[in-house]
């Protein structure tokens, strides 16, 4: 498990599909960078569960909707 992970940078990897809801279980995550991929769909509300998240970069994807409430 990656429960102690604090930073996850998967930018510029040509990732496609939806953002996995399971990322919302990374409770210690402070930085998440998924920019410059081919992600689509909505931003999962589970990301709002990450109270420690201070940096989020989802730019240059095909995402829709709004950011979830924290």
PDB file of C-alpha atoms in Angstrom:
ATOM      1  CA  UNK A   1       0.000   0.000   0.000  1.00  0.00           C
ATOM      2  CA  UNK A   2       1.016   3.598  -0.588  1.00  0.00           C
ATOM      3  CA  UNK A   3      -0.696   5.095   2.448  1.00  0.00           C
ATOM      4  CA  UNK A   4       2.380   7.115   3.489  1.00  0.00           C
ATOM      5  CA  UNK A   5       2.855   8.681   0.051  1.00  0.00           C
ATOM      6  CA  UNK A   6       3.037  12.490   0.237  1.00  0.00           C
ATOM      7  CA  UNK A   7       3.692  13.424  -3.415  1.00  0.00           C
ATOM      8  CA  UNK A   8       2.547  11.750  -6.618  1.00  0.00           C
ATOM      9  CA  UNK A   9       3.658  13.160  -9.985  1.00  0.00           C
ATOM     10  CA  UNK A  10       2.334  11.283 -13.001  1.00  0.00           C
ATOM     11  CA  UNK A  11       2.429  14.244 -15.369  1.00  0.00           C
ATOM     12  CA  UNK A  12       3.372  13.838 -19.045  1.00  0.00           C
ATOM     13  CA  UNK A  13       2.684  10.101 -19.168  1.00  0.00           C
ATOM     14  CA  UNK A  14      -0.089   9.908 -21.800  1.00  0.00           C
ATOM     15  CA  UNK A  15      -2.420   8.418 -19.162  1.00  0.00           C
ATOM     16  CA  UNK A  16      -5.973   8.037 -20.404  1.00  0.00           C
ATOM     17  CA  UNK A  17      -9.352   7.200 -18.961  1.00  0.00           C
ATOM     18  CA  UNK A  18     -10.746   8.420 -15.673  1.00  0.00           C
ATOM     19  CA  UNK A  19      -8.898   9.491 -12.544  1.00  0.00           C
ATOM     20  CA  UNK A  20      -9.025   6.469 -10.210  1.00  0.00           C
ATOM     21  CA  UNK A  21     -11.318   6.950  -7.213  1.00  0.00           C
ATOM     22  CA  UNK A  22      -8.780   5.019  -5.121  1.00  0.00           C
ATOM     23  CA  UNK A  23      -6.490   8.054  -5.117  1.00  0.00           C
ATOM     24  CA  UNK A  24      -8.881   9.469  -2.534  1.00  0.00           C
ATOM     25  CA  UNK A  25      -7.543   6.884  -0.080  1.00  0.00           C
ATOM     26  CA  UNK A  26      -4.075   8.463  -0.064  1.00  0.00           C
ATOM     27  CA  UNK A  27      -4.834  10.482   3.061  1.00  0.00           C
ATOM     28  CA  UNK A  28      -1.295  11.839   3.546  1.00  0.00           C
ATOM     29  CA  UNK A  29      -0.960  13.092  -0.008  1.00  0.00           C
ATOM     30  CA  UNK A  30       0.105  16.737  -0.142  1.00  0.00           C
ATOM     31  CA  UNK A  31       0.828  17.067  -3.864  1.00  0.00           C
ATOM     32  CA  UNK A  32      -0.877  15.427  -6.855  1.00  0.00           C
ATOM     33  CA  UNK A  33       0.208  16.232 -10.403  1.00  0.00           C
ATOM     34  CA  UNK A  34      -1.673  14.574 -13.253  1.00  0.00           C
ATOM     35  CA  UNK A  35      -1.120  17.368 -15.775  1.00  0.00           C
ATOM     36  CA  UNK A  36      -0.440  16.887 -19.505  1.00  0.00           C
ATOM     37  CA  UNK A  37      -2.133  13.525 -19.881  1.00  0.00           C
ATOM     38  CA  UNK A  38      -5.261  12.389 -21.701  1.00  0.00           C
ATOM     39  CA  UNK A  39      -7.512  11.941 -18.674  1.00  0.00           C
ATOM     40  CA  UNK A  40     -11.235  12.436 -19.208  1.00  0.00           C
ATOM     41  CA  UNK A  41     -14.495  12.404 -17.295  1.00  0.00           C
ATOM     42  CA  UNK A  42     -15.246  13.994 -13.970  1.00  0.00           C
ATOM     43  CA  UNK A  43     -12.965  14.621 -11.042  1.00  0.00           C
ATOM     44  CA  UNK A  44     -13.824  11.936  -8.474  1.00  0.00           C
ATOM     45  CA  UNK A  45     -15.398  13.300  -5.280  1.00  0.00           C
ATOM     46  CA  UNK A  46     -13.085  10.997  -3.306  1.00  0.00           C
ATOM     47  CA  UNK A  47     -10.250  13.466  -3.937  1.00  0.00           C
ATOM     48  CA  UNK A  48     -12.076  15.743  -1.501  1.00  0.00           C
ATOM     49  CA  UNK A  49     -11.237  13.228   1.233  1.00  0.00           C
ATOM     50  CA  UNK A  50      -7.544  14.156   1.082  1.00  0.00           C
ATOM     51  CA  UNK A  51      -7.482  16.894   3.721  1.00  0.00           C
ATOM     52  CA  UNK A  52      -3.687  17.231   3.488  1.00  0.00           C
ATOM     53  CA  UNK A  53      -3.716  18.010  -0.262  1.00  0.00           C
ATOM     54  CA  UNK A  54      -2.297  21.489  -0.884  1.00  0.00           C
ATOM     55  CA  UNK A  55      -1.114  21.195  -4.514  1.00  0.00           C
ATOM     56  CA  UNK A  56      -3.294  19.764  -7.271  1.00  0.00           C
ATOM     57  CA  UNK A  57      -2.470  20.061 -10.966  1.00  0.00           C
ATOM     58  CA  UNK A  58      -4.936  18.605 -13.460  1.00  0.00           C
ATOM     59  CA  UNK A  59      -4.255  20.975 -16.348  1.00  0.00           C
ATOM     60  CA  UNK A  60      -4.076  19.913 -20.001  1.00  0.00           C
ATOM     61  CA  UNK A  61      -6.491  16.989 -19.757  1.00  0.00           C
ATOM     62  CA  UNK A  62     -10.072  16.572 -20.948  1.00  0.00           C
ATOM     63  CA  UNK A  63     -11.679  16.658 -17.506  1.00  0.00           C
ATOM     64  CA  UNK A  64     -15.207  17.929 -16.880  1.00  0.00           C
ATOM     65  CA  UNK A  65     -17.130  19.151 -13.877  1.00  0.00           C
ATOM     66  CA  UNK A  66     -16.008  20.917 -10.757  1.00  0.00           C
ATOM     67  CA  UNK A  67     -13.502  20.274  -7.995  1.00  0.00           C
ATOM     68  CA  UNK A  68     -14.900  18.253  -5.109  1.00  0.00           C
ATOM     69  CA  UNK A  69     -15.428  19.899  -1.753  1.00  0.00           C
ATOM     70  CA  UNK A  70     -12.796  19.194   0.870  1.00  0.00           C
TER      71      UNK A  70
END
